Coordinates of C-alpha atoms in Angstrom, one line a residue:
X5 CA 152.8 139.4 43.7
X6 CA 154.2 137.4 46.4
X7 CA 150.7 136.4 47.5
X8 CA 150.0 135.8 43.9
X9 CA 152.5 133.1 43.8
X10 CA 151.8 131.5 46.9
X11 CA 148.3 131.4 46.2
X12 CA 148.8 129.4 42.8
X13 CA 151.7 126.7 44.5
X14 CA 148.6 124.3 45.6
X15 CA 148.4 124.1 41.2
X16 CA 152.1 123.8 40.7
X17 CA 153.7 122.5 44.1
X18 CA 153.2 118.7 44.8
X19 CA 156.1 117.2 42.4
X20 CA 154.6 119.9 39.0
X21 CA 152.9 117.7 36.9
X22 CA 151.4 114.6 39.2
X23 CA 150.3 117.4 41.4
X24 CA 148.2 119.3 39.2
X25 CA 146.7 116.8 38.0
X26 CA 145.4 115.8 41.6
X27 CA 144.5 119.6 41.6
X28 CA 142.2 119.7 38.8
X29 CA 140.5 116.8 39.7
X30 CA 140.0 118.0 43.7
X31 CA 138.2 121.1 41.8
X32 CA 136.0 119.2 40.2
X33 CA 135.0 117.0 42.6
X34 CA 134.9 119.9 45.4
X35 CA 132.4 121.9 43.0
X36 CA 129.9 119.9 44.5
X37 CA 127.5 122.3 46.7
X38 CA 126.2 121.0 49.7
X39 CA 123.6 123.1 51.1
X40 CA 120.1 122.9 53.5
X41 CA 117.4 124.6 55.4
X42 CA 117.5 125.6 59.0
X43 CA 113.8 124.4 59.6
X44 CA 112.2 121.2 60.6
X45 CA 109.5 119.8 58.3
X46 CA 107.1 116.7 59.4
X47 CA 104.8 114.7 57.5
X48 CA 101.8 114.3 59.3
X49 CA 101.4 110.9 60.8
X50 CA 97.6 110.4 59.7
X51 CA 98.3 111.2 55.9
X52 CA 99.5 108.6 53.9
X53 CA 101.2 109.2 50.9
X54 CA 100.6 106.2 47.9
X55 CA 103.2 104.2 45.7
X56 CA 104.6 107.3 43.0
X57 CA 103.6 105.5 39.6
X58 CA 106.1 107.6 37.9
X59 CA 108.7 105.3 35.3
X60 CA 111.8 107.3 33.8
X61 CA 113.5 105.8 30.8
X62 CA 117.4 105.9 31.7
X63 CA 118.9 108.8 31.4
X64 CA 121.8 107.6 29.4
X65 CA 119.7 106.1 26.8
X66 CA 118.6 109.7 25.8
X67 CA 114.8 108.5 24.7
X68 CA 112.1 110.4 25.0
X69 CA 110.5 110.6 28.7
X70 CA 106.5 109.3 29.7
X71 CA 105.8 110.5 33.6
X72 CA 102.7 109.6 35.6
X73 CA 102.4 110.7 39.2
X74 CA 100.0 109.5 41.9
X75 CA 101.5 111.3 44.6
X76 CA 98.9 111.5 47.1
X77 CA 97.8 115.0 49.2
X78 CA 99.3 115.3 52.3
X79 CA 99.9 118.1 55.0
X80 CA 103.7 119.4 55.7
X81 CA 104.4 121.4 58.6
X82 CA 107.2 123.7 58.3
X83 CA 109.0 126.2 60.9
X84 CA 109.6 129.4 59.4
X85 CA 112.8 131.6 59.7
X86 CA 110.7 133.8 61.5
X87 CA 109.9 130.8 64.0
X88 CA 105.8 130.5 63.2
X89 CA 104.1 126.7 62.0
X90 CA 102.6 126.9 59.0
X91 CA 101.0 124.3 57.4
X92 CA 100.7 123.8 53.4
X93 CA 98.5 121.2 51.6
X94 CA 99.7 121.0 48.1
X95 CA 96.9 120.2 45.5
X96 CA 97.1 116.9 43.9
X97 CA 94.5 115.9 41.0
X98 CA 93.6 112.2 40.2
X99 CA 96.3 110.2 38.6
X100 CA 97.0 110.9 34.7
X101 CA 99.3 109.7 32.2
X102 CA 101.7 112.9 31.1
X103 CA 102.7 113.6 27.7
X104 CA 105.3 115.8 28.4
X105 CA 108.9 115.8 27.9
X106 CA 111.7 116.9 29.7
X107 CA 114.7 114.5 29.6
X108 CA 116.2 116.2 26.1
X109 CA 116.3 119.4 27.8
X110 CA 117.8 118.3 30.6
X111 CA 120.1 116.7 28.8
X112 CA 120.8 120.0 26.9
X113 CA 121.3 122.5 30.3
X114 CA 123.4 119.2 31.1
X115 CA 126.1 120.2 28.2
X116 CA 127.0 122.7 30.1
X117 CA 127.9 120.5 33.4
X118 CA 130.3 118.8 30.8
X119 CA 131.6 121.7 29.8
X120 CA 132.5 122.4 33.6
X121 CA 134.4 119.4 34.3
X122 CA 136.1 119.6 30.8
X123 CA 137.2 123.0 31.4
X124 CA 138.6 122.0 35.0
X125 CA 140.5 119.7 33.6
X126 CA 141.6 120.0 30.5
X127 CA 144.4 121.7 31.8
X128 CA 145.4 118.8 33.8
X129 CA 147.6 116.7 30.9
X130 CA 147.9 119.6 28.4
X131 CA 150.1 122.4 31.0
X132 CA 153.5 120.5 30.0
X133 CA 152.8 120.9 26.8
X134 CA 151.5 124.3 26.5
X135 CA 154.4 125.3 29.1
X136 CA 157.0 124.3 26.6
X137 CA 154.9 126.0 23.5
X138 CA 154.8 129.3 24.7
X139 CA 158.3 129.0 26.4
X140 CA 157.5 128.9 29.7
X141 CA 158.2 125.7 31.3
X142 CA 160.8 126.6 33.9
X143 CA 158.1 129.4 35.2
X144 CA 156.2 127.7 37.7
X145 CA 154.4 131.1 38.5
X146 CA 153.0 131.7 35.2
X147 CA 152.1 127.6 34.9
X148 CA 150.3 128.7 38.2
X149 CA 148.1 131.8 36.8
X150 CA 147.0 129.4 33.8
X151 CA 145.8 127.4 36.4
X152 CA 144.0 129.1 39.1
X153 CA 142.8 132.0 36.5
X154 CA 139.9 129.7 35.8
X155 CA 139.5 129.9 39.4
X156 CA 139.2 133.6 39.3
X157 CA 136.9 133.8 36.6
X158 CA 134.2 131.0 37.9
X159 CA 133.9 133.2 41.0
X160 CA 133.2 136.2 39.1
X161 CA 130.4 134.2 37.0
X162 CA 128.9 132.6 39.7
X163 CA 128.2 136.0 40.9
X164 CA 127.0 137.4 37.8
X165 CA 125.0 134.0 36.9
X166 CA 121.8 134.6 39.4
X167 CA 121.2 138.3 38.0
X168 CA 121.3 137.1 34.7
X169 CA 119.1 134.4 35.6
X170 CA 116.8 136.8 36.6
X171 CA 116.9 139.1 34.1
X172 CA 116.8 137.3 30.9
X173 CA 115.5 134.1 31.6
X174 CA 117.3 130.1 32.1
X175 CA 117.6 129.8 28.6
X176 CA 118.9 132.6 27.3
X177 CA 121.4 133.1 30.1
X178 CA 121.8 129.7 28.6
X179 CA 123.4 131.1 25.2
X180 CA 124.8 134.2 27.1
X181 CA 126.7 132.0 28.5
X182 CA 127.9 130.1 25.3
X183 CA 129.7 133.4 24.8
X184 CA 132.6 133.1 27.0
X185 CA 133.1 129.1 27.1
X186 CA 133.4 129.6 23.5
X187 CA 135.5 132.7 23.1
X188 CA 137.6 131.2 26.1
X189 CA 138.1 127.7 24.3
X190 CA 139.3 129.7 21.0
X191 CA 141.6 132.0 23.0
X192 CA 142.9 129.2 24.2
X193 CA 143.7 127.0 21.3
X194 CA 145.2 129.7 19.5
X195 CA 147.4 131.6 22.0
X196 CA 150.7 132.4 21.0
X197 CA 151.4 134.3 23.8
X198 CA 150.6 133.7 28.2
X199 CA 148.1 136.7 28.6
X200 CA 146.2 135.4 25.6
X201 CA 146.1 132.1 27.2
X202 CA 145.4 133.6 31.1
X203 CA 142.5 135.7 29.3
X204 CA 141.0 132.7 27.4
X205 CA 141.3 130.7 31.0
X206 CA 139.0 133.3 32.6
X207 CA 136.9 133.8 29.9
X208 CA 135.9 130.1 30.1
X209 CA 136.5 130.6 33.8
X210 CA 133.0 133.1 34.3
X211 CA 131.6 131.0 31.8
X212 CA 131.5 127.7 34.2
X213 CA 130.7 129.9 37.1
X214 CA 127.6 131.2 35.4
X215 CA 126.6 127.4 34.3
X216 CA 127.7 126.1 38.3
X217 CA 124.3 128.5 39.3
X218 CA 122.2 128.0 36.4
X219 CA 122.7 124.2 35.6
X220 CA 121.2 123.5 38.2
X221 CA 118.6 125.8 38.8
X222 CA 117.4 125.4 35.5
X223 CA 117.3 121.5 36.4
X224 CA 114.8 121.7 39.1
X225 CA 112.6 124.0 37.8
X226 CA 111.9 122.0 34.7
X227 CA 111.7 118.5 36.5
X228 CA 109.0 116.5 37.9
X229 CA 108.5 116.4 41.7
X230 CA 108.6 113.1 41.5
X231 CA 112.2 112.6 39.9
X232 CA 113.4 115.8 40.6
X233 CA 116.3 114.2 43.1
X234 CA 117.3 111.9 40.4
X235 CA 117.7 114.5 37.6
X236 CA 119.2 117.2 40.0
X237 CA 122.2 114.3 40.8
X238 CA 122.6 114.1 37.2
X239 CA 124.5 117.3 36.9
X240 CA 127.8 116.1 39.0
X241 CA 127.7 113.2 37.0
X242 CA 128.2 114.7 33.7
X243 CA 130.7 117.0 35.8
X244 CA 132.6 114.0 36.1
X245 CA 132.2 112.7 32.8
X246 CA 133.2 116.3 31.5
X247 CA 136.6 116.0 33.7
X248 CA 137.1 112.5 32.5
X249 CA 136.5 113.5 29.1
X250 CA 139.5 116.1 29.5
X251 CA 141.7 113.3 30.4
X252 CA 140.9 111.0 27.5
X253 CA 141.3 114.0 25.1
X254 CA 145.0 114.3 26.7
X255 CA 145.9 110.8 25.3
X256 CA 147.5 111.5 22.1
X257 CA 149.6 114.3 23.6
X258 CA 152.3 111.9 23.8
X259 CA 152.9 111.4 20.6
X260 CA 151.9 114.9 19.2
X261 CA 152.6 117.4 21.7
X262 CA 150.6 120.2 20.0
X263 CA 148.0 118.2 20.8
X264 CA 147.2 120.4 23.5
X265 CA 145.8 123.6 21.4
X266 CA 143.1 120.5 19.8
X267 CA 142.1 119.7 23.8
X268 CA 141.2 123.2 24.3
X269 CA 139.3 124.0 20.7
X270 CA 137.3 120.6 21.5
X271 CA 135.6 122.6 24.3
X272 CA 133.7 125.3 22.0
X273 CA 131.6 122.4 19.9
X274 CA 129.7 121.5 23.4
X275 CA 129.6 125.5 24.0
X276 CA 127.8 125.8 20.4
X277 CA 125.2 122.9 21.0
X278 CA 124.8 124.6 24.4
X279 CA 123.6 127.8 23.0
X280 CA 122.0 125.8 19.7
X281 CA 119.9 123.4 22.3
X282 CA 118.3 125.9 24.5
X283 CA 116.7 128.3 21.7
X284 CA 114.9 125.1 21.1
X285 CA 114.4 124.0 24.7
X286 CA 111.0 125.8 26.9
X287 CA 111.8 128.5 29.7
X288 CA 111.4 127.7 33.2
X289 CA 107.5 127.9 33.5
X290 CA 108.7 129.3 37.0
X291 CA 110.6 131.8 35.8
X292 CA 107.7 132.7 33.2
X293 CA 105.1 133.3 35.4
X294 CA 107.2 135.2 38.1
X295 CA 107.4 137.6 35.5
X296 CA 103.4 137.6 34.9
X297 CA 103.8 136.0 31.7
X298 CA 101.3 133.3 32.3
X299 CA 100.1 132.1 28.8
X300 CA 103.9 131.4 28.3
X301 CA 104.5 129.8 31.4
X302 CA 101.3 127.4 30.2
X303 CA 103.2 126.8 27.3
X304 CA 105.9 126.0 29.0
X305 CA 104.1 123.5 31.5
X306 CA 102.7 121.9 28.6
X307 CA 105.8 120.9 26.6
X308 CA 107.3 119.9 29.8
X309 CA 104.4 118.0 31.4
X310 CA 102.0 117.5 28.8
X311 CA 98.4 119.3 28.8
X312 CA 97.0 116.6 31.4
X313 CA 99.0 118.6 34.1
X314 CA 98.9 122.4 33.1
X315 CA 96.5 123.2 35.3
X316 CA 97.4 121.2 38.2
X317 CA 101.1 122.8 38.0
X318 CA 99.4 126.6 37.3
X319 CA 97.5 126.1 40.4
X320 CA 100.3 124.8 42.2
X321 CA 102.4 128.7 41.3
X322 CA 99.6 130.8 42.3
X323 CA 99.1 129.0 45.7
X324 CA 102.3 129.8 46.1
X325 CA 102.4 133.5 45.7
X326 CA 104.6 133.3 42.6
X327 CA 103.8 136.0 39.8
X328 CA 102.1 138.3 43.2
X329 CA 102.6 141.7 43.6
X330 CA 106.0 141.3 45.6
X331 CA 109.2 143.3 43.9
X332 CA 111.9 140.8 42.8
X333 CA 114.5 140.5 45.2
X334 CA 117.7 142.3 45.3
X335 CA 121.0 141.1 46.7
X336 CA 120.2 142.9 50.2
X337 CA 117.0 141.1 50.5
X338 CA 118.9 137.6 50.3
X339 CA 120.4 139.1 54.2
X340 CA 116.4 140.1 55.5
X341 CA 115.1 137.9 58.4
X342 CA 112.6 136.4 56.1
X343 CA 115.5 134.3 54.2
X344 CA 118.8 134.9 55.9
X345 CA 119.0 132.0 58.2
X346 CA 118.3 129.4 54.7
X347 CA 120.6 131.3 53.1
X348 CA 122.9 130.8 55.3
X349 CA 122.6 127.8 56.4
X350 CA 123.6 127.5 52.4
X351 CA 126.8 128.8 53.1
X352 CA 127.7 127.0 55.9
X353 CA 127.6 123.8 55.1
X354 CA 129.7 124.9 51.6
X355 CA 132.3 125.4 54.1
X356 CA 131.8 122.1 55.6
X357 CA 132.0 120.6 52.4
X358 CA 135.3 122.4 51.5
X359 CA 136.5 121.8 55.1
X360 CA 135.8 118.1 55.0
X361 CA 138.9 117.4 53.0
X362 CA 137.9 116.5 49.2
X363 CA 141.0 119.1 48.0
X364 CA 143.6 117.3 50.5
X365 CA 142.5 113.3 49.5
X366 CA 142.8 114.2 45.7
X367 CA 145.9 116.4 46.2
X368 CA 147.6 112.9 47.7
X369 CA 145.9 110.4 46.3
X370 CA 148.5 110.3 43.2
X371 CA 151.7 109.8 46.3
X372 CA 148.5 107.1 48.0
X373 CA 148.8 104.9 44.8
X374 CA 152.5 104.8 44.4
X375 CA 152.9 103.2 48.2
X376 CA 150.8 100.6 47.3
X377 CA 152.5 100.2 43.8
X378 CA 149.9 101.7 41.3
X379 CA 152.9 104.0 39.4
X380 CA 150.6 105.3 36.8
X381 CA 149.3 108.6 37.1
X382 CA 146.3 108.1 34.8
X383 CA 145.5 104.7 36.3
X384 CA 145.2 106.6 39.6
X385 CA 143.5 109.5 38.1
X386 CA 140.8 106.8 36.7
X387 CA 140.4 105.1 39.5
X388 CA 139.5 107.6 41.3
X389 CA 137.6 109.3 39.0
X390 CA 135.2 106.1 38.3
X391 CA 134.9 105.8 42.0
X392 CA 133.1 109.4 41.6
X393 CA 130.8 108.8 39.0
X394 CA 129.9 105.4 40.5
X395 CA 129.3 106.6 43.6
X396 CA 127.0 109.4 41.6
X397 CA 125.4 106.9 39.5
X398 CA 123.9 105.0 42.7
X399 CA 123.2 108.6 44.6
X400 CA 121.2 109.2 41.5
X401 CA 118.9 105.8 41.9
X402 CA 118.5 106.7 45.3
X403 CA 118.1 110.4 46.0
X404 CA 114.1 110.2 45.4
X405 CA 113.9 107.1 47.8
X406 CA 115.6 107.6 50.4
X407 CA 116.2 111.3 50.3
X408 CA 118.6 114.0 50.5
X409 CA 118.9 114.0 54.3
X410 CA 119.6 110.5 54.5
X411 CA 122.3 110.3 52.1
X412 CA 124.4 113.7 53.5
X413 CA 124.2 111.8 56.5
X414 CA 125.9 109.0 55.4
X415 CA 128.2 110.5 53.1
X416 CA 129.6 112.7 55.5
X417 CA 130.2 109.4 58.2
X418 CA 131.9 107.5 55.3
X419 CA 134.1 110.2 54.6
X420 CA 134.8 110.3 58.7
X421 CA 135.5 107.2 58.8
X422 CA 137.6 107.4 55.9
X423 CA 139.3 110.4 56.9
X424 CA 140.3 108.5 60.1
X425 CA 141.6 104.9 57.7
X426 CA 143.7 107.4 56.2
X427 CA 145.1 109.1 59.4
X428 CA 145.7 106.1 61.0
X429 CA 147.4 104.5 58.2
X430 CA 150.0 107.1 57.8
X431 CA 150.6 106.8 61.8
X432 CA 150.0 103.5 63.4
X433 CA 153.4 101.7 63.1
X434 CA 151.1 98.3 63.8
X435 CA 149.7 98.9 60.3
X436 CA 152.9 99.7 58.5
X437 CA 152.9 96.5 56.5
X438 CA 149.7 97.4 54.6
X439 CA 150.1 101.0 55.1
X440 CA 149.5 101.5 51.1
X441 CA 146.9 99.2 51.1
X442 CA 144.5 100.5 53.6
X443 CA 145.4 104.1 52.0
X444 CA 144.6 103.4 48.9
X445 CA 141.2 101.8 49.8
X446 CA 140.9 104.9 52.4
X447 CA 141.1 107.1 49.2
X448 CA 138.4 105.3 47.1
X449 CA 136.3 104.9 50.0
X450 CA 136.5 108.5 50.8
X451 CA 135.8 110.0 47.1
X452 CA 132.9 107.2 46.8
X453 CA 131.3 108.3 50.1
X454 CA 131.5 112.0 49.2
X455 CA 130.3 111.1 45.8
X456 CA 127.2 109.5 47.1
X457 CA 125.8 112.6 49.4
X458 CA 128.4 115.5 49.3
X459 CA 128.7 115.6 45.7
X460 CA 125.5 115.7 43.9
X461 CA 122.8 116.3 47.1
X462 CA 123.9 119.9 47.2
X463 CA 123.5 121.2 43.9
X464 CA 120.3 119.9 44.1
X465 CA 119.2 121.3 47.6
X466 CA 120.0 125.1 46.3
X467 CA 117.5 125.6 44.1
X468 CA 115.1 123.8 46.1
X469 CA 114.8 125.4 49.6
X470 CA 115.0 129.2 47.9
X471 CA 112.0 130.7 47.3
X472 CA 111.4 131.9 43.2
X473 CA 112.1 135.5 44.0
X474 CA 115.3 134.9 45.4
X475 CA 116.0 131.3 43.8
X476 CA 118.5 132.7 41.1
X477 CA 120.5 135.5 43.4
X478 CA 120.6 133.0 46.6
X479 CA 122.0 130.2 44.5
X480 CA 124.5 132.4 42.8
X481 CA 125.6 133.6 45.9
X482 CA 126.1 130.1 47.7
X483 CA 128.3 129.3 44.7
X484 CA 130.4 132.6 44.7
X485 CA 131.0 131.8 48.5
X486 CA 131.9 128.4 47.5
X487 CA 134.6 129.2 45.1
X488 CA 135.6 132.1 47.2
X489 CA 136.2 129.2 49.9
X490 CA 138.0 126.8 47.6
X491 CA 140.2 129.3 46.8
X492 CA 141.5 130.4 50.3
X493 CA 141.7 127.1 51.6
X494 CA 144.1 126.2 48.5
X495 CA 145.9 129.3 49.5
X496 CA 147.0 127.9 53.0
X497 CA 146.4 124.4 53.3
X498 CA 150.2 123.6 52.6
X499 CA 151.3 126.1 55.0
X500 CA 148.8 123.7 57.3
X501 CA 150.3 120.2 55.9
X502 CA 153.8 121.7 56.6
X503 CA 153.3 122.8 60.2
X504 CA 151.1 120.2 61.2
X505 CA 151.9 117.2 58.9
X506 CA 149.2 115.3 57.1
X507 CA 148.1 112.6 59.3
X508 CA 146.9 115.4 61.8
X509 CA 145.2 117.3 59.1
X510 CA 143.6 114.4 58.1
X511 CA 142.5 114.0 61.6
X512 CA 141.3 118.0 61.5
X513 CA 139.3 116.8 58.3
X514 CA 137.4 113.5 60.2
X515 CA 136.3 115.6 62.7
X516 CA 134.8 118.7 60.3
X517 CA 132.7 115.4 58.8
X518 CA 131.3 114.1 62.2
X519 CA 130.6 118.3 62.9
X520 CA 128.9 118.0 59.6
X521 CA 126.7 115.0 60.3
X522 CA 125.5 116.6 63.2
X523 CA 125.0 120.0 61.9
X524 CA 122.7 118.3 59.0
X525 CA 121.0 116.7 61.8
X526 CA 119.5 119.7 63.4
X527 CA 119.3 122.0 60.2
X528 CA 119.0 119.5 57.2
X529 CA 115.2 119.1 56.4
X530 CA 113.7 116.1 53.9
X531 CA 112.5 117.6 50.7
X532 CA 112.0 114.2 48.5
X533 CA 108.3 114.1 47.1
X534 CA 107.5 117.5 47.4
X535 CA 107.1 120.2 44.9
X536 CA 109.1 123.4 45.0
X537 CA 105.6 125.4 45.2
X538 CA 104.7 123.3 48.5
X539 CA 108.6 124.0 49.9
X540 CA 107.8 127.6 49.2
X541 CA 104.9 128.1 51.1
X542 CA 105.8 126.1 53.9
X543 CA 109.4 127.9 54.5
X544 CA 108.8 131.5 52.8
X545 CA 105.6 132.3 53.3
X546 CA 104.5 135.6 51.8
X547 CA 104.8 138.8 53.7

């Protein structure tokens, strides 16, 4: 028990209520994966590649989406886990208009990113509320377990999210997963009673850990080579409209402070569309024809892509050893030399995301804005908060142009430098006099650098360096590492702050980043402009 408690004061310490709010927004922002490939991959020089003639309605507009792609062949040389070249020349046909679709159901796997912010955070405004209601606002402990039992239950789904995946198929893991986000949100708006509400918190809690691994999985498999960055990204940023969402629907608690049981129920509409959306939206064509259900998968292609590209994209899975005779891949095979060293080059730079000091800059930023005279917790929280989903937005437009690499790389020397603002500020007696200025800007700079690479690059890298047969398991198991991660870190970094005081541990955090930036640099390879076929047979080749 007294583990139990300790583990739950990073949700309760930090002056109650201004502190969990910074909590449940460091969760959110932190549940962005970062991962890459321990290979090196090279364009060769005498290929050229021509002008991609692909145009994408926005996003937010929600239209209807047109794609054409003129993506010239090209040869990509890879290094293998087991250390051979290989060389892959994906098969491009003359450029054609598409008459597929794919933005709505994007859009619809998308509800469940909301869903994952909302949940993180809905519990941010309403705990006060809900502490007093079921008579337990001098219990800190049991505030605590409300809390971090959504923690406990994400781990558990991301684990179980990649065999489902597998199993049953993107979409209908899809409406499994409705299941629990639904029944959680109900639990929750209706408890009369603290285990109701800690079982309705980890109900919702697997829920979001099965959408973390199949959000975006389902994402890449359905997108377009040639905008397939720019989708990917857009899952963090309805994570963050999902957390800001939460705090707007804690606005009227003020004035009705039963409000709270409303803010909970509100989550199960998004859970119903979820499960509504994707018995109308087309499996992963992937997925399809690694179970030898081809005709399907042609179906698939076709309302995705349009018939101009069917064959093209069917060519592109057989050359690629999908739907062969191999078994599908069990847990143990994730740990074989064929895959081991991307996998865990997965879950190493998860712990260089969570050591890189997202949790600690949220966890202060609330005590950052009152030095330099911002006392409003939500104005803090929204400023912070629209620093992240600007810093998405532009990661977004850029992630198919300049590429994943490139923008880890940066992000993780912003945050370095930021890291080191922040330190210095909270040290150098030269700078007291704008001490709360430069931290404040250190903050913003921080969450916008992290927003721009290690936010929404790795949720998109996952799905794309794992080969099919072990696509669902591998990225399942990257995220259970990751919450698994978040959660001990939150379980001793106070005991850290305490002993070593903050500046130092800020310190400790700019140096993780500029270990990051060079880790990337020797492991991260460039996937931008290449299908997941062509990724496939250059790092996993068959055996």
């Amino acid at each position: 028990m007294q583990a139990s408690t300790y583990a739950i004061k990073t949700s309760v310490c930090f002056d109650a209520r201004n502190r969990r709010r910074a909590c449940v927004l460091a969760a959110g922002f932190a549940n962005t994966r970062s991962v890459a490939l321990n290979c090196n991959f090279t364009s060769n020089n005498s290929i050229c590649m021509r002008d991609m003639g692909m145009k994408l309605t926005r996003a937010a507009q929600g239209v209807e989406t047109l794609f054409r792609s003129t993506v010239k062949p090209r040869s990509v040389k890879a290094q293998t886990s087991a250390g051979d070249i290989e060389e892959a020349t994906p098969f491009r046909p003359q450029e054609k208009k598409s008459s597929g679709v794919v933005l709505p159901f994007v859009g619809v796997a998308c509800l469940g990113a909301i869903l994952f912010g909302y949940h993180l955070g809905v519990v941010n405004g309403a705990l006060e509320y809900l502490a007093k209601d079921l008579g337990i606002a001098e219990n800190t402990v049991l505030q605590g377990w409300i809390v971090s039992s959504l923690l406990a239950g994400a781990t558990v789904g991301s684990f179980t999210g990649g065999s489902l995946a597998d199993k049953f198929g993107r979409t209908r893991t899809f409406q499994l997963d409705a299941v629990p986000l639904a029944a959680g949100a109900f639990l929750c708006a209706t408890a009369q009673s603290v285990q109701t509400m800690i079982i309705g918190r980890v109900l919702a809690g697997i829920g979001i850990g099965i959408s973390s691994a199949i959000v975006p999985l389902y994402i890449s498999e359905v997108s377009p080579t040639e905008i397939r960055g720019a989708l990917g990204s857009v899952n963090q940023l309805f994570i963050c409209v999902g957390i800001l969402a939460a705090l707007v629907a804690g606005l009227p608690l003020a004035g009705n402070p039963l409000w709270w049981r409303t803010m909970f129920g509100l989550a199960a509409i998004p859970s119903i569309l979820l499960a509504l959306g994707m018995g109308l939206s087309p499996e992963s064509p992937r997925w399809l024809f690694q179970q030898g259900k081809k005709s399907e998968a042609e179906k698939s292609i076709l309302t995705l892509y349009g018939k101009e590209r069917v064959s093209e994209v069917m060519l592109d899975l057989t050359n690629a050893g999908q739907g062969s005779a191999e078994p599908e891949a069990g847990w143990f095979d994730l740990f074989s030399s064929r895959y081991w060293k991307v996998v865990s080059v997965g879950a190493a730079l998860f712990l260089f995301q969570q050591l890189a000091g997202i949790n600690a800059v949220v966890y202060y930023s609330t005590s950052v804005f009152r030095s330099a005279g911002i006392e409003s917790d939500v104005a803090a929280s929204a400023l912070v908060g629209a620093a992240n989903v600007f810093g998405t937005a532009v990661a977004s437009s850029l992630m198919d142009r300049q590429g994943r690499k490139s923008l880890l790389t940066f992000s993780f020397t912003g945050m370095a430098a930021s890291m080191l603002l922040l330190s210095l500020s909270f040290t150098w007696k030269v700078l007291a006099p704008y001490s709360g200025t430069l931290a404040v800007l250190g903050t913003v700079l921080y969450v916008l650098s992290f927003s721009l690479g290690a936010g929404p690059v790795p949720a998109l890298l996952l799905p794309e360096i794992f080969a099919s047969r072990i696509r669902a398991k591998a990225v399942a198991l990257s995220l259970g590492m990751h919450w698994i991660s978040n959660f001990v870190i939150g379980l001793y970094f106070l005991s850290v702050v305490n002993k070593f005081g903050i500046s130092t541990v800020y310190l400790g955090f700019a140096t993780v980043c500029l270990l990051a930036v060079l880790y990337i640099a020797v492991n991260v390879v460039e996937t931008k402009g290449r299908s997941l076929e062509e990724i496939e047979r250059a790092l996993n080749p068959v055996v």
